[in-house]
């Protein structure tokens, strides 16, 4: 018996050591003084909170969105939060991130001409329209991928070239906890967010040997204008299921997102459910301790997860029962 425990501890220790010596060195930044930070979707919600935090840390900030009214209000709020108002520049650029690559490139070239090379890109523009898949407007199905995937992929394609040349830079992808588990009512939306996750993990491997870093964020429900809007199309089942992850504040999420990126975290996670979901389904290796904890806890967490999943299926079954009762009345 003892020999097995000893062997197990030995193997874990060896694994930890191998990881310790294999991991790329962490690139850690204390602040963003004089760095140019671009936030798509920076005029509202999580993106605006992240832009405010970047301004507090000394960055020059560009926010991107479509509605110039919202953008100029955001610029005023971000400017008010600058650490050194006289030297920091804050601007907005009206751009639809679902545009074709040429338009994105043109806009980003002029963004860099105005405030300098981009040090950090936060891809936060995104939205969710809920519903059962076969009832979803085909145009909406396409929009969910155009905005949530291509809206991240194209700006990233552009900044990666310059960042790799300068051998510095941070990129954040804003995915979702709905990219770790499939949920009733999020069918069209989560596909785009899963795509973002796939792109992130491949690009991270392509960054080996450089000082460019990418952080993949998995927000839970967050109390933003976008969230209020999405609630209008959200089926009862989806509400009952996602309540498991709680409702979070955009300021907490935006702030942590910036700090996780600055400290070189591969994943940025904001809730207990996010911690468990990334533990089960994630692929990142951030530290020896993380992997050791995974090895020790995975089977128990899997059991918990199966219970939770079964309860989600029950929520859907109950919903169906209620709908049938209404029909037969
Ligand atoms: N809130 C939540 O519960 C969660 C949100 N997320 C993700 O976080 C991100 C931010 O969400 P949230 O803060 O709630 O969203 P909001 O709706 O509050 O803000 C969305 C931002 O994106 C911009 N945007 C939308 N479409 C486009 C477009 N085509 N081109 C350029 N900009 C665009 C909006 O400006 P404008 O409309 O003027 O273009 C706005 O600035 C999204 O990617 C979302 O999917 C992930 C998990 C949970
Ligand atoms: C103890 C807990 C165990 C873990 C169980 C898993 C819980 C699953 C909840 C998933 C919630 C999905 C939120 C998606 C938010 C989102 O992307 C939209 N709001 C878009 O704006």
mmCIF file of N, CA and C in Angstrom, residues 8-118:
data_model
loop_
_atom_site.group_PDB
_atom_site.id
_atom_site.type_symbol
_atom_site.label_atom_id
_atom_site.label_comp_id
_atom_site.label_asym_id
_atom_site.label_seq_id
_atom_site.Cartn_x
_atom_site.Cartn_y
_atom_site.Cartn_z
ATOM 1 N N UNK A 8 3.053 7.148 -6.344
ATOM 2 C CA UNK A 8 2.139 8.159 -6.858
ATOM 3 C C UNK A 8 2.684 9.562 -6.569
ATOM 4 N N UNK A 9 3.125 9.759 -5.313
ATOM 5 C CA UNK A 9 3.677 11.068 -4.941
ATOM 6 C C UNK A 9 4.927 11.351 -5.756
ATOM 7 N N UNK A 10 5.745 10.309 -5.975
ATOM 8 C CA UNK A 10 6.975 10.476 -6.748
ATOM 9 C C UNK A 10 6.651 10.897 -8.182
ATOM 10 N N UNK A 11 5.678 10.210 -8.791
ATOM 11 C CA UNK A 11 5.302 10.524 -10.179
ATOM 12 C C UNK A 11 4.770 11.965 -10.276
ATOM 13 N N UNK A 12 3.921 12.344 -9.288
ATOM 14 C CA UNK A 12 3.377 13.714 -9.287
ATOM 15 C C UNK A 12 4.498 14.745 -9.171
ATOM 16 N N UNK A 13 5.429 14.469 -8.277
ATOM 17 C CA UNK A 13 6.561 15.385 -8.081
ATOM 18 C C UNK A 13 7.378 15.509 -9.350
ATOM 19 N N UNK A 14 7.632 14.365 -9.985
ATOM 20 C CA UNK A 14 8.423 14.374 -11.226
ATOM 21 C C UNK A 14 7.684 15.164 -12.310
ATOM 22 N N UNK A 15 6.375 14.948 -12.384
ATOM 23 C CA UNK A 15 5.554 15.661 -13.371
ATOM 24 C C UNK A 15 5.651 17.174 -13.139
ATOM 25 N N UNK A 16 5.536 17.541 -11.856
ATOM 26 C CA UNK A 16 5.632 18.965 -11.500
ATOM 27 C C UNK A 16 6.964 19.556 -11.933
ATOM 28 N N UNK A 17 8.037 18.804 -11.699
ATOM 29 C CA UNK A 17 9.374 19.291 -12.065
ATOM 30 C C UNK A 17 9.509 19.450 -13.576
ATOM 31 N N UNK A 18 9.013 18.428 -14.313
ATOM 32 C CA UNK A 18 9.095 18.489 -15.787
ATOM 33 C C UNK A 18 8.361 19.730 -16.274
ATOM 34 N N UNK A 19 7.160 19.968 -15.708
ATOM 35 C CA UNK A 19 6.380 21.137 -16.132
ATOM 36 C C UNK A 19 7.137 22.419 -15.806
ATOM 37 N N UNK A 20 7.675 22.470 -14.587
ATOM 38 C CA UNK A 20 8.398 23.668 -14.156
ATOM 39 C C UNK A 20 9.493 24.038 -15.159
ATOM 40 N N UNK A 21 10.234 23.029 -15.625
ATOM 41 C CA UNK A 21 11.360 23.339 -16.506
ATOM 42 C C UNK A 21 10.943 23.439 -17.981
ATOM 43 N N UNK A 22 9.723 23.008 -18.331
ATOM 44 C CA UNK A 22 9.319 23.055 -19.742
ATOM 45 C C UNK A 22 8.535 24.315 -20.093
ATOM 46 N N UNK A 23 7.922 24.943 -19.076
ATOM 47 C CA UNK A 23 7.055 26.079 -19.385
ATOM 48 C C UNK A 23 7.862 27.260 -19.915
ATOM 49 N N UNK A 24 7.292 27.961 -20.919
ATOM 50 C CA UNK A 24 7.900 29.194 -21.409
ATOM 51 C C UNK A 24 7.931 30.191 -20.272
ATOM 52 N N UNK A 25 8.920 31.062 -20.282
ATOM 53 C CA UNK A 25 8.987 31.998 -19.156
ATOM 54 C C UNK A 25 7.795 32.958 -19.193
ATOM 55 N N UNK A 26 7.277 33.284 -18.007
ATOM 56 C CA UNK A 26 6.148 34.215 -17.924
ATOM 57 C C UNK A 26 6.650 35.616 -18.240
ATOM 58 N N UNK A 27 5.865 36.347 -19.052
ATOM 59 C CA UNK A 27 6.204 37.750 -19.291
ATOM 60 C C UNK A 27 5.224 38.549 -18.447
ATOM 61 N N UNK A 28 5.748 39.269 -17.461
ATOM 62 C CA UNK A 28 4.866 39.957 -16.510
ATOM 63 C C UNK A 28 5.049 41.468 -16.606
ATOM 64 N N UNK A 29 3.941 42.181 -16.710
ATOM 65 C CA UNK A 29 3.989 43.646 -16.759
ATOM 66 C C UNK A 29 3.288 44.200 -15.521
ATOM 67 N N UNK A 30 3.878 45.264 -14.931
ATOM 68 C CA UNK A 30 3.281 45.853 -13.721
ATOM 69 C C UNK A 30 2.215 46.874 -14.060
ATOM 70 N N UNK A 31 2.422 47.608 -15.151
ATOM 71 C CA UNK A 31 1.415 48.595 -15.550
ATOM 72 C C UNK A 31 1.418 48.727 -17.068
ATOM 73 N N UNK A 32 0.692 49.744 -17.584
ATOM 74 C CA UNK A 32 0.582 49.896 -19.034
ATOM 75 C C UNK A 32 1.027 51.304 -19.440
ATOM 76 N N UNK A 33 1.934 51.860 -18.653
ATOM 77 C CA UNK A 33 2.362 53.237 -18.881
ATOM 78 C C UNK A 33 2.869 53.413 -20.320
ATOM 79 N N UNK A 34 2.248 54.406 -21.021
ATOM 80 C CA UNK A 34 2.638 54.752 -22.393
ATOM 81 C C UNK A 34 2.404 53.647 -23.421
ATOM 82 N N UNK A 35 1.706 52.606 -23.047
ATOM 83 C CA UNK A 35 1.429 51.522 -24.003
ATOM 84 C C UNK A 35 0.081 51.791 -24.664
ATOM 85 N N UNK A 36 -0.028 51.373 -25.913
ATOM 86 C CA UNK A 36 -1.289 51.567 -26.653
ATOM 87 C C UNK A 36 -2.170 50.315 -26.495
ATOM 88 N N UNK A 37 -3.336 50.506 -25.909
ATOM 89 C CA UNK A 37 -4.275 49.394 -25.712
ATOM 90 C C UNK A 37 -5.514 49.620 -26.568
ATOM 91 N N UNK A 38 -5.886 48.638 -27.364
ATOM 92 C CA UNK A 38 -7.077 48.737 -28.214
ATOM 93 C C UNK A 38 -8.139 47.771 -27.695
ATOM 94 N N UNK A 39 -9.342 48.275 -27.479
ATOM 95 C CA UNK A 39 -10.420 47.421 -26.983
ATOM 96 C C UNK A 39 -11.579 47.452 -27.983
ATOM 97 N N UNK A 40 -11.816 46.337 -28.669
ATOM 98 C CA UNK A 40 -13.023 46.279 -29.505
ATOM 99 C C UNK A 40 -14.202 46.047 -28.554
ATOM 100 N N UNK A 41 -15.326 46.693 -28.847
ATOM 101 C CA UNK A 41 -16.443 46.609 -27.911
ATOM 102 C C UNK A 41 -16.148 47.378 -26.632
ATOM 103 N N UNK A 42 -15.299 48.424 -26.755
ATOM 104 C CA UNK A 42 -14.883 49.182 -25.570
ATOM 105 C C UNK A 42 -15.852 50.281 -25.176
ATOM 106 N N UNK A 43 -17.023 50.348 -25.864
ATOM 107 C CA UNK A 43 -17.960 51.427 -25.536
ATOM 108 C C UNK A 43 -19.035 50.987 -24.560
ATOM 109 N N UNK A 44 -18.995 49.719 -24.125
ATOM 110 C CA UNK A 44 -20.069 49.225 -23.260
ATOM 111 C C UNK A 44 -19.604 48.009 -22.464
ATOM 112 N N UNK A 45 -20.266 47.785 -21.327
ATOM 113 C CA UNK A 45 -20.098 46.523 -20.593
ATOM 114 C C UNK A 45 -18.676 46.171 -20.199
ATOM 115 N N UNK A 46 -18.330 44.904 -20.400
ATOM 116 C CA UNK A 46 -17.028 44.378 -19.979
ATOM 117 C C UNK A 46 -15.881 45.123 -20.666
ATOM 118 N N UNK A 47 -16.047 45.393 -21.972
ATOM 119 C CA UNK A 47 -14.997 46.074 -22.745
ATOM 120 C C UNK A 47 -14.719 47.460 -22.196
ATOM 121 N N UNK A 48 -15.788 48.181 -21.844
ATOM 122 C CA UNK A 48 -15.600 49.535 -21.294
ATOM 123 C C UNK A 48 -14.869 49.455 -19.945
ATOM 124 N N UNK A 49 -15.271 48.511 -19.104
ATOM 125 C CA UNK A 49 -14.596 48.361 -17.810
ATOM 126 C C UNK A 49 -13.116 48.020 -17.992
ATOM 127 N N UNK A 50 -12.805 47.183 -18.989
ATOM 128 C CA UNK A 50 -11.399 46.829 -19.241
ATOM 129 C C UNK A 50 -10.636 48.068 -19.726
ATOM 130 N N UNK A 51 -11.288 48.878 -20.568
ATOM 131 C CA UNK A 51 -10.638 50.090 -21.093
ATOM 132 C C UNK A 51 -10.360 51.079 -19.959
ATOM 133 N N UNK A 52 -11.313 51.206 -19.030
ATOM 134 C CA UNK A 52 -11.133 52.095 -17.878
ATOM 135 C C UNK A 52 -9.938 51.620 -17.043
ATOM 136 N N UNK A 53 -9.847 50.319 -16.818
ATOM 137 C CA UNK A 53 -8.734 49.784 -16.026
ATOM 138 C C UNK A 53 -7.393 50.036 -16.742
ATOM 139 N N UNK A 54 -7.385 49.899 -18.066
ATOM 140 C CA UNK A 54 -6.148 50.152 -18.821
ATOM 141 C C UNK A 54 -5.740 51.615 -18.654
ATOM 142 N N UNK A 55 -6.726 52.531 -18.680
ATOM 143 C CA UNK A 55 -6.433 53.958 -18.508
ATOM 144 C C UNK A 55 -5.865 54.220 -17.113
ATOM 145 N N UNK A 56 -6.442 53.547 -16.121
ATOM 146 C CA UNK A 56 -5.932 53.702 -14.741
ATOM 147 C C UNK A 56 -4.479 53.258 -14.643
ATOM 148 N N UNK A 57 -4.103 52.294 -15.486
ATOM 149 C CA UNK A 57 -2.730 51.770 -15.443
ATOM 150 C C UNK A 57 -1.796 52.536 -16.378
ATOM 151 N N UNK A 58 -2.290 53.657 -16.931
ATOM 152 C CA UNK A 58 -1.400 54.544 -17.690
ATOM 153 C C UNK A 58 -1.392 54.387 -19.203
ATOM 154 N N UNK A 59 -2.309 53.593 -19.754
ATOM 155 C CA UNK A 59 -2.268 53.310 -21.200
ATOM 156 C C UNK A 59 -2.868 54.447 -22.035
ATOM 157 N N UNK A 60 -2.447 54.516 -23.301
ATOM 158 C CA UNK A 60 -3.198 55.244 -24.325
ATOM 159 C C UNK A 60 -4.258 54.259 -24.814
ATOM 160 N N UNK A 61 -5.496 54.718 -24.934
ATOM 161 C CA UNK A 61 -6.566 53.757 -25.206
ATOM 162 C C UNK A 61 -7.346 54.098 -26.483
ATOM 163 N N UNK A 62 -7.565 53.095 -27.323
ATOM 164 C CA UNK A 62 -8.482 53.219 -28.457
ATOM 165 C C UNK A 62 -9.657 52.286 -28.216
ATOM 166 N N UNK A 63 -10.882 52.836 -28.237
ATOM 167 C CA UNK A 63 -12.043 51.946 -28.144
ATOM 168 C C UNK A 63 -12.730 51.879 -29.511
ATOM 169 N N UNK A 64 -13.171 50.661 -29.834
ATOM 170 C CA UNK A 64 -13.821 50.412 -31.127
ATOM 171 C C UNK A 64 -15.253 49.951 -30.910
ATOM 172 N N UNK A 65 -16.158 50.479 -31.735
ATOM 173 C CA UNK A 65 -17.557 50.056 -31.707
ATOM 174 C C UNK A 65 -18.234 50.654 -32.938
ATOM 175 N N UNK A 66 -19.548 50.532 -33.025
ATOM 176 C CA UNK A 66 -20.219 51.107 -34.205
ATOM 177 C C UNK A 66 -20.931 52.414 -33.864
ATOM 178 N N UNK A 67 -21.549 52.493 -32.706
ATOM 179 C CA UNK A 67 -22.383 53.639 -32.345
ATOM 180 C C UNK A 67 -21.500 54.772 -31.780
ATOM 181 N N UNK A 68 -21.409 55.893 -32.548
ATOM 182 C CA UNK A 68 -20.478 56.952 -32.131
ATOM 183 C C UNK A 68 -20.956 57.658 -30.859
ATOM 184 N N UNK A 69 -22.267 57.652 -30.605
ATOM 185 C CA UNK A 69 -22.775 58.247 -29.361
ATOM 186 C C UNK A 69 -22.213 57.510 -28.158
ATOM 187 N N UNK A 70 -22.346 56.164 -28.186
ATOM 188 C CA UNK A 70 -21.833 55.344 -27.074
ATOM 189 C C UNK A 70 -20.313 55.485 -26.970
ATOM 190 N N UNK A 71 -19.659 55.555 -28.140
ATOM 191 C CA UNK A 71 -18.185 55.634 -28.149
ATOM 192 C C UNK A 71 -17.701 56.921 -27.510
ATOM 193 N N UNK A 72 -18.340 58.060 -27.851
ATOM 194 C CA UNK A 72 -17.817 59.313 -27.288
ATOM 195 C C UNK A 72 -18.117 59.400 -25.794
ATOM 196 N N UNK A 73 -19.244 58.848 -25.357
ATOM 197 C CA UNK A 73 -19.516 58.817 -23.911
ATOM 198 C C UNK A 73 -18.457 57.972 -23.201
ATOM 199 N N UNK A 74 -18.085 56.846 -23.828
ATOM 200 C CA UNK A 74 -17.068 55.967 -23.224
ATOM 201 C C UNK A 74 -15.716 56.674 -23.158
ATOM 202 N N UNK A 75 -15.367 57.410 -24.222
ATOM 203 C CA UNK A 75 -14.077 58.124 -24.230
ATOM 204 C C UNK A 75 -14.023 59.098 -23.058
ATOM 205 N N UNK A 76 -15.151 59.794 -22.787
ATOM 206 C CA UNK A 76 -15.181 60.739 -21.664
ATOM 207 C C UNK A 76 -14.943 59.998 -20.345
ATOM 208 N N UNK A 77 -15.615 58.851 -20.182
ATOM 209 C CA UNK A 77 -15.469 58.090 -18.932
ATOM 210 C C UNK A 77 -14.050 57.535 -18.775
ATOM 211 N N UNK A 78 -13.493 57.052 -19.876
ATOM 212 C CA UNK A 78 -12.133 56.476 -19.815
ATOM 213 C C UNK A 78 -11.128 57.593 -19.507
ATOM 214 N N UNK A 79 -11.304 58.753 -20.175
ATOM 215 C CA UNK A 79 -10.396 59.883 -19.952
ATOM 216 C C UNK A 79 -10.424 60.307 -18.484
ATOM 217 N N UNK A 80 -11.622 60.313 -17.909
ATOM 218 C CA UNK A 80 -11.748 60.731 -16.505
ATOM 219 C C UNK A 80 -10.978 59.784 -15.583
ATOM 220 N N UNK A 81 -10.706 58.570 -16.033
ATOM 221 C CA UNK A 81 -9.999 57.586 -15.206
ATOM 222 C C UNK A 81 -8.501 57.498 -15.499
ATOM 223 N N UNK A 82 -8.015 58.355 -16.404
ATOM 224 C CA UNK A 82 -6.589 58.292 -16.745
ATOM 225 C C UNK A 82 -5.740 58.635 -15.526
ATOM 226 N N UNK A 83 -4.597 57.942 -15.441
ATOM 227 C CA UNK A 83 -3.700 58.191 -14.320
ATOM 228 C C UNK A 83 -3.027 59.554 -14.484
ATOM 229 N N UNK A 84 -2.699 59.888 -15.749
ATOM 230 C CA UNK A 84 -1.999 61.143 -16.034
ATOM 231 C C UNK A 84 -2.680 61.776 -17.255
ATOM 232 N N UNK A 85 -3.742 62.521 -16.978
ATOM 233 C CA UNK A 85 -4.610 63.044 -18.056
ATOM 234 C C UNK A 85 -3.843 63.835 -19.112
ATOM 235 N N UNK A 86 -2.794 64.540 -18.701
ATOM 236 C CA UNK A 86 -2.083 65.415 -19.652
ATOM 237 C C UNK A 86 -1.291 64.635 -20.691
ATOM 238 N N UNK A 87 -0.869 63.426 -20.321
ATOM 239 C CA UNK A 87 -0.015 62.692 -21.267
ATOM 240 C C UNK A 87 -0.671 61.473 -21.909
ATOM 241 N N UNK A 88 -1.804 61.042 -21.354
ATOM 242 C CA UNK A 88 -2.446 59.856 -21.944
ATOM 243 C C UNK A 88 -3.442 60.282 -23.015
ATOM 244 N N UNK A 89 -3.472 59.521 -24.122
ATOM 245 C CA UNK A 89 -4.435 59.828 -25.184
ATOM 246 C C UNK A 89 -5.512 58.754 -25.216
ATOM 247 N N UNK A 90 -6.748 59.210 -25.398
ATOM 248 C CA UNK A 90 -7.870 58.267 -25.516
ATOM 249 C C UNK A 90 -8.652 58.645 -26.770
ATOM 250 N N UNK A 91 -8.907 57.677 -27.632
ATOM 251 C CA UNK A 91 -9.663 57.973 -28.852
ATOM 252 C C UNK A 91 -10.671 56.857 -29.119
ATOM 253 N N UNK A 92 -11.650 57.182 -29.951
ATOM 254 C CA UNK A 92 -12.522 56.106 -30.422
ATOM 255 C C UNK A 92 -12.447 55.988 -31.932
ATOM 256 N N UNK A 93 -12.724 54.791 -32.412
ATOM 257 C CA UNK A 93 -12.785 54.555 -33.852
ATOM 258 C C UNK A 93 -14.063 53.779 -34.131
ATOM 259 N N UNK A 94 -14.870 54.301 -35.039
ATOM 260 C CA UNK A 94 -16.094 53.591 -35.412
ATOM 261 C C UNK A 94 -15.745 52.549 -36.470
ATOM 262 N N UNK A 95 -15.927 51.302 -36.113
ATOM 263 C CA UNK A 95 -15.613 50.208 -37.051
ATOM 264 C C UNK A 95 -16.505 49.022 -36.723
ATOM 265 N N UNK A 96 -17.102 48.441 -37.755
ATOM 266 C CA UNK A 96 -17.846 47.195 -37.574
ATOM 267 C C UNK A 96 -16.841 46.050 -37.711
ATOM 268 N N UNK A 97 -16.595 45.320 -36.620
ATOM 269 C CA UNK A 97 -15.554 44.278 -36.677
ATOM 270 C C UNK A 97 -15.971 43.052 -37.496
ATOM 271 N N UNK A 98 -17.213 43.049 -38.004
ATOM 272 C CA UNK A 98 -17.598 41.956 -38.909
ATOM 273 C C UNK A 98 -17.280 42.328 -40.369
ATOM 274 N N UNK A 99 -16.634 43.484 -40.571
ATOM 275 C CA UNK A 99 -16.266 43.908 -41.935
ATOM 276 C C UNK A 99 -15.239 42.942 -42.533
ATOM 277 N N UNK A 100 -14.996 43.083 -43.858
ATOM 278 C CA UNK A 100 -14.002 42.183 -44.459
ATOM 279 C C UNK A 100 -12.592 42.586 -44.017
ATOM 280 N N UNK A 101 -11.645 41.681 -44.261
ATOM 281 C CA UNK A 101 -10.306 41.879 -43.688
ATOM 282 C C UNK A 101 -9.651 43.193 -44.122
ATOM 283 N N UNK A 102 -9.848 43.547 -45.419
ATOM 284 C CA UNK A 102 -9.229 44.784 -45.941
ATOM 285 C C UNK A 102 -9.665 46.008 -45.134
ATOM 286 N N UNK A 103 -10.963 46.078 -44.804
ATOM 287 C CA UNK A 103 -11.491 47.224 -44.048
ATOM 288 C C UNK A 103 -10.926 47.250 -42.626
ATOM 289 N N UNK A 104 -10.825 46.062 -42.018
ATOM 290 C CA UNK A 104 -10.253 45.969 -40.662
ATOM 291 C C UNK A 104 -8.808 46.460 -40.689
ATOM 292 N N UNK A 105 -8.056 45.965 -41.687
ATOM 293 C CA UNK A 105 -6.636 46.314 -41.788
ATOM 294 C C UNK A 105 -6.467 47.828 -41.947
ATOM 295 N N UNK A 106 -7.282 48.420 -42.830
ATOM 296 C CA UNK A 106 -7.175 49.861 -43.094
ATOM 297 C C UNK A 106 -7.415 50.650 -41.798
ATOM 298 N N UNK A 107 -8.457 50.258 -41.086
ATOM 299 C CA UNK A 107 -8.800 50.947 -39.858
ATOM 300 C C UNK A 107 -7.688 50.791 -38.809
ATOM 301 N N UNK A 108 -7.144 49.575 -38.682
ATOM 302 C CA UNK A 108 -6.089 49.342 -37.682
ATOM 303 C C UNK A 108 -4.788 50.072 -38.041
ATOM 304 N N UNK A 109 -4.493 50.192 -39.350
ATOM 305 C CA UNK A 109 -3.299 50.947 -39.748
ATOM 306 C C UNK A 109 -3.447 52.388 -39.269
ATOM 307 N N UNK A 110 -4.651 52.970 -39.463
ATOM 308 C CA UNK A 110 -4.805 54.374 -39.063
ATOM 309 C C UNK A 110 -4.839 54.517 -37.535
ATOM 310 N N UNK A 111 -5.368 53.499 -36.845
ATOM 311 C CA UNK A 111 -5.344 53.508 -35.369
ATOM 312 C C UNK A 111 -3.886 53.576 -34.876
ATOM 313 N N UNK A 112 -3.008 52.798 -35.515
ATOM 314 C CA UNK A 112 -1.599 52.770 -35.091
ATOM 315 C C UNK A 112 -0.880 54.051 -35.474
ATOM 316 N N UNK A 113 -1.285 54.642 -36.609
ATOM 317 C CA UNK A 113 -0.669 55.911 -37.010
ATOM 318 C C UNK A 113 -0.949 56.987 -35.959
ATOM 319 N N UNK A 114 -2.169 56.923 -35.414
ATOM 320 C CA UNK A 114 -2.552 57.984 -34.460
ATOM 321 C C UNK A 114 -1.925 57.796 -33.076
ATOM 322 N N UNK A 115 -2.032 56.581 -32.502
ATOM 323 C CA UNK A 115 -1.565 56.404 -31.107
ATOM 324 C C UNK A 115 -0.378 55.454 -30.953
ATOM 325 N N UNK A 116 0.214 55.042 -32.078
ATOM 326 C CA UNK A 116 1.408 54.199 -31.983
ATOM 327 C C UNK A 116 1.080 52.711 -32.074
ATOM 328 N N UNK A 117 2.143 51.884 -32.173
ATOM 329 C CA UNK A 117 1.970 50.434 -32.313
ATOM 330 C C UNK A 117 1.119 49.863 -31.186
ATOM 331 N N UNK A 118 0.291 48.897 -31.522
ATOM 332 C CA UNK A 118 -0.600 48.327 -30.510
ATOM 333 C C UNK A 118 0.180 47.370 -29.613
#
